[in-house]
Coordinates of C-alpha atoms in Angstrom, one line a residue:
M3 CA -55.9 76.6 -26.9
S4 CA -55.3 73.0 -25.8
K5 CA -58.1 70.5 -25.4
H6 CA -57.2 70.1 -21.7
I7 CA -57.5 73.9 -21.0
S8 CA -60.7 74.1 -23.0
G9 CA -62.2 71.2 -21.2
F10 CA -61.1 72.4 -17.8
R11 CA -62.8 75.8 -18.3
A12 CA -65.9 74.2 -19.6
A13 CA -66.1 72.0 -16.5
L14 CA -65.6 75.0 -14.3
A15 CA -68.5 76.8 -15.9
A16 CA -70.7 73.7 -15.5
L17 CA -69.8 72.6 -12.0
P18 CA -72.5 73.1 -9.3
L19 CA -70.7 75.5 -6.9
L20 CA -71.9 73.8 -3.8
F21 CA -70.5 71.9 -0.8
A22 CA -72.0 69.0 0.9
G23 CA -73.5 69.5 4.4
A24 CA -71.1 68.3 7.0
G25 CA -73.7 67.0 9.5
P26 CA -73.8 67.5 13.3
A27 CA -70.6 65.6 14.1
A28 CA -68.4 67.8 12.0
A29 CA -65.9 70.1 13.6
Q30 CA -65.6 73.8 13.2
P31 CA -63.9 74.9 10.0
L32 CA -60.1 74.8 10.2
R33 CA -58.4 78.1 10.8
A34 CA -56.8 80.0 7.9
D35 CA -53.4 78.8 9.0
A36 CA -54.5 75.1 8.9
A37 CA -52.4 74.6 5.8
V38 CA -49.2 74.9 7.9
Q39 CA -50.7 73.6 11.2
A40 CA -51.1 69.8 11.5
P41 CA -54.7 68.7 12.0
T42 CA -55.5 67.4 15.5
Y43 CA -56.8 63.9 16.2
A44 CA -60.4 65.3 16.6
D45 CA -60.1 67.2 13.2
L46 CA -59.3 63.9 11.4
V47 CA -62.1 61.9 13.1
D48 CA -64.6 64.8 12.5
L49 CA -63.7 64.8 8.8
A50 CA -63.6 61.0 8.4
E51 CA -67.0 60.5 10.0
A52 CA -68.7 63.2 7.9
A53 CA -67.3 61.9 4.6
G54 CA -68.9 59.3 2.4
L55 CA -65.4 58.7 0.9
V56 CA -61.8 59.6 1.6
A57 CA -59.4 59.6 -1.2
R58 CA -55.8 60.7 -2.0
A59 CA -55.4 62.6 -5.3
R60 CA -52.8 64.4 -7.2
V61 CA -53.7 67.9 -8.4
V62 CA -53.5 68.4 -12.1
D63 CA -54.9 72.0 -12.5
Q64 CA -56.7 74.7 -10.6
A65 CA -58.6 77.9 -11.3
T66 CA -59.9 80.6 -8.9
V67 CA -63.7 80.9 -8.9
K68 CA -64.9 84.5 -9.2
P69 CA -66.2 85.9 -5.9
E70 CA -69.7 86.4 -7.3
R71 CA -69.8 82.7 -8.0
A72 CA -68.5 81.7 -4.5
P73 CA -71.4 82.3 -2.0
G74 CA -70.4 82.0 1.6
L75 CA -66.7 82.4 1.0
A76 CA -65.0 83.5 4.2
P77 CA -62.7 86.5 4.3
G78 CA -59.1 85.8 3.6
R79 CA -59.9 82.8 1.4
A80 CA -60.3 81.9 -2.3
R81 CA -62.5 79.3 -3.8
L82 CA -60.7 77.0 -6.2
F83 CA -62.0 74.7 -8.8
V84 CA -59.6 71.7 -8.9
E85 CA -59.0 68.9 -11.3
A86 CA -57.1 66.0 -9.9
Q87 CA -56.1 62.4 -10.6
T88 CA -57.1 59.7 -8.2
E89 CA -54.2 58.0 -6.4
A90 CA -56.0 55.9 -3.9
L91 CA -59.5 55.4 -2.3
L92 CA -58.9 55.1 1.4
T93 CA -62.5 54.4 2.3
G94 CA -65.9 54.6 0.7
Q95 CA -68.2 52.6 -1.5
A96 CA -68.3 55.1 -4.5
A97 CA -66.6 54.0 -7.6
L98 CA -64.0 56.7 -8.4
G99 CA -62.7 57.2 -11.9
E100 CA -59.2 58.4 -12.8
S101 CA -60.2 62.1 -13.1
L102 CA -61.8 64.1 -10.2
R103 CA -63.2 67.6 -10.0
Y104 CA -64.2 69.5 -6.9
L105 CA -64.2 72.9 -5.1
V106 CA -62.1 73.8 -2.1
D107 CA -61.6 77.1 -0.1
M108 CA -58.0 77.9 0.6
P109 CA -56.3 80.7 2.5
V110 CA -54.7 83.5 0.5
N111 CA -51.3 85.1 1.0
A112 CA -50.5 88.8 1.7
K113 CA -51.0 89.5 -2.0
G114 CA -54.4 87.9 -2.0
K115 CA -53.2 84.8 -4.0
P116 CA -54.2 81.2 -3.1
P117 CA -51.5 78.5 -2.9
K118 CA -50.4 76.7 -6.0
L119 CA -51.6 73.1 -5.6
K120 CA -50.5 71.7 -9.0
K121 CA -48.6 68.4 -8.8
S122 CA -49.2 68.2 -5.0
S123 CA -51.0 65.2 -3.4
V124 CA -54.0 65.9 -1.2
L125 CA -56.4 64.0 1.0
L126 CA -60.1 64.6 0.2
F127 CA -63.1 64.2 2.5
A128 CA -66.0 64.2 0.2
R129 CA -69.2 62.7 -1.3
A130 CA -69.8 61.6 -4.8
V131 CA -72.2 63.8 -6.8
P132 CA -75.1 61.7 -8.0
G133 CA -75.4 61.6 -11.8
R134 CA -72.1 63.5 -12.3
P135 CA -69.2 61.0 -12.6
G136 CA -65.9 62.3 -11.5
E137 CA -67.3 65.2 -9.5
L138 CA -67.0 65.4 -5.7
Q139 CA -68.5 67.6 -3.0
L140 CA -66.2 68.2 -0.1
V141 CA -68.0 67.8 3.3
R142 CA -66.7 71.2 4.3
P143 CA -65.3 74.0 2.2
D144 CA -61.8 73.3 3.6
A145 CA -62.1 69.5 3.7
Q146 CA -58.8 69.0 1.9
L147 CA -55.5 68.2 3.7
P148 CA -52.0 67.8 2.3
A149 CA -51.1 64.1 1.8
D150 CA -48.3 64.2 4.3
P151 CA -47.1 60.7 5.3
Q152 CA -47.7 61.3 9.0
I153 CA -51.2 62.7 8.5
E154 CA -52.1 59.9 6.1
S155 CA -50.8 57.3 8.6
R156 CA -52.9 58.7 11.4
L157 CA -55.9 58.9 9.2
R158 CA -55.6 55.3 8.0
A159 CA -55.5 54.2 11.6
I160 CA -58.6 56.2 12.4
L161 CA -60.5 54.8 9.4
T162 CA -59.6 51.3 10.5
D163 CA -60.9 52.0 14.0
L164 CA -64.1 53.6 12.8
A165 CA -64.8 50.6 10.6
A166 CA -64.3 48.0 13.4
P167 CA -67.4 46.0 14.3
D168 CA -66.9 47.0 18.0
A169 CA -66.3 50.7 17.3
P170 CA -67.7 52.7 20.2
P171 CA -71.1 54.4 19.6
R172 CA -71.6 58.2 19.4
I173 CA -72.3 59.9 22.7
T174 CA -75.1 62.4 22.8
G175 CA -75.5 63.1 26.5
V176 CA -75.8 61.9 30.1
R177 CA -79.1 60.1 30.9
D178 CA -79.0 58.9 34.5
V179 CA -76.7 59.6 37.5
I180 CA -76.5 57.9 40.9
S181 CA -73.9 58.2 43.7
V182 CA -73.9 55.9 46.7
P183 CA -71.7 56.4 49.8
G184 CA -69.6 53.5 51.1
N185 CA -69.3 52.1 54.6
L186 CA -66.1 54.1 55.3
A187 CA -65.7 57.9 55.4
G188 CA -64.6 59.2 52.0
E189 CA -65.8 56.0 50.2
S190 CA -68.3 56.2 47.4
E191 CA -69.3 54.8 44.0
T192 CA -70.9 56.9 41.3
Q193 CA -72.5 55.5 38.1
M194 CA -73.4 57.5 35.1
F195 CA -75.4 56.1 32.2
L196 CA -74.8 57.8 28.9
E197 CA -77.1 58.6 25.9
T198 CA -76.0 57.3 22.6
R199 CA -77.3 57.9 19.1
Q200 CA -78.4 54.3 18.5
G201 CA -79.3 53.6 22.1
D202 CA -76.2 51.4 22.9
P203 CA -75.5 50.9 26.6
V204 CA -72.5 53.0 27.9
S205 CA -71.7 53.8 31.5
L206 CA -69.1 55.6 33.6
T207 CA -68.1 54.3 37.0
I208 CA -66.1 56.4 39.5
L209 CA -64.8 54.8 42.7
R210 CA -63.3 56.6 45.7
R211 CA -61.6 54.8 48.5
P212 CA -59.9 56.3 51.6
G213 CA -56.3 57.1 51.1
M214 CA -56.4 56.1 47.4
E215 CA -56.5 58.0 44.2
P216 CA -60.0 58.1 42.6
Q217 CA -60.5 55.5 39.9
W218 CA -62.8 55.8 37.0
G219 CA -63.5 53.9 33.8
I220 CA -65.9 53.4 30.9
S221 CA -68.0 50.4 30.0
W222 CA -69.2 50.0 26.4
S223 CA -71.7 47.2 27.2
E224 CA -74.7 46.4 29.4
I225 CA -72.4 45.2 32.2
V226 CA -71.4 47.9 34.7
D227 CA -67.8 47.0 35.3
Q228 CA -66.0 48.3 38.4
S229 CA -62.7 47.3 36.9
A230 CA -63.3 49.4 33.7
R231 CA -60.4 51.6 32.8
P232 CA -60.3 55.1 31.2
P233 CA -59.8 55.3 27.4
E234 CA -56.3 55.9 26.1
P235 CA -55.8 59.4 24.7
E236 CA -56.3 59.9 20.9
T237 CA -58.4 56.8 20.5
I238 CA -62.0 56.7 19.2
E239 CA -63.1 55.8 22.7
W240 CA -61.4 59.0 24.1
Y241 CA -62.8 61.1 21.2
R242 CA -66.4 60.0 21.9
L243 CA -66.1 61.2 25.5
A244 CA -63.7 64.1 25.4
C245 CA -65.4 65.7 22.4
F246 CA -69.1 65.1 23.1
L247 CA -69.7 64.8 26.8
P248 CA -71.5 68.0 28.1
R249 CA -69.3 70.2 30.3
G250 CA -71.7 69.7 33.3
L251 CA -74.3 67.2 34.4
P252 CA -77.9 68.0 33.2
A253 CA -80.3 68.8 36.1
D254 CA -82.7 66.1 35.0
A255 CA -80.1 63.3 35.0
Y256 CA -80.0 62.9 38.8
L257 CA -81.9 59.9 40.2
Q258 CA -81.5 61.2 43.8
D259 CA -82.8 64.3 45.6
N260 CA -80.1 64.0 48.3
A261 CA -77.9 67.1 48.2
A262 CA -74.7 65.2 49.3
S263 CA -75.2 62.5 46.6
R264 CA -75.7 65.2 44.0
A265 CA -72.6 67.1 45.1
Q266 CA -70.5 63.8 45.0
A267 CA -71.8 63.1 41.5
E268 CA -70.8 66.6 40.3
A269 CA -67.3 66.3 41.8
D270 CA -66.9 62.9 40.1
Y271 CA -68.1 64.2 36.8
E272 CA -65.6 67.1 37.0
L273 CA -62.9 64.5 37.7
V274 CA -63.8 62.6 34.5
I275 CA -63.8 65.8 32.4
E276 CA -60.5 66.9 33.8
R277 CA -58.8 63.5 33.3
L278 CA -60.1 63.3 29.7
G279 CA -58.5 66.6 28.8
A280 CA -59.5 69.1 26.1
C281 CA -60.8 68.0 22.7
E282 CA -58.5 70.2 20.7
R283 CA -59.6 71.2 17.2
S284 CA -57.8 73.5 14.7
G285 CA -61.1 75.5 14.4
G286 CA -60.8 76.6 18.0

């Protein structure tokens, strides 16, 4: 028996068979066919935000963990113990060595066999295990993606945007809503002030003018800007709104008892949700 095989099996026996918690911002687990379906923009941001580090690695070896040692394993999947070589650290403060070890859940084929990962490059969304150099905990059981050049290019752009000093804050809800009619029939202005995790000021403005298409925009500062524009699709700004705004306005957000003003605010909010479009994730 070679030293590598002996060491690999010993590491498998000693590895804590746990995954890191993904946190509230993480997406639903990817579907079983995610290995062949490209991740969506929201999938990538979900994983990037949940991870303490993102790395590209080349798989050296793998072993299937026995079902009795794989608590929480979903049907149609196998839990693999993987040994890999670090190729690049895309983001994170942890000092990664050359050799990595981790667990990942992968879909099995019709014969119940997991894919062969050896020699393939993968993207890992993980956290370092304190006191255990070289060991990683994926932020989700399936937080490994193929290191496809297109996926990696999209991911690097997302990581850059998330690290920017002016990156938009995380949206947690709608705090206050007010809608005011204009001087002309069909004219109105609605303002919606959003809740954020750190209390940063964020507001939506929806303007309606007779004979014109409704206009709306987002302001990421204390200034309520009537010239604000909607976010571009597949940007962090779009993700914050499309993926985390509630589907409807909360009843306690209205600052007016006037039924007409409330109805206008509801119509304007529906417009925003429709224009943003769906936050698509591979998990459904």
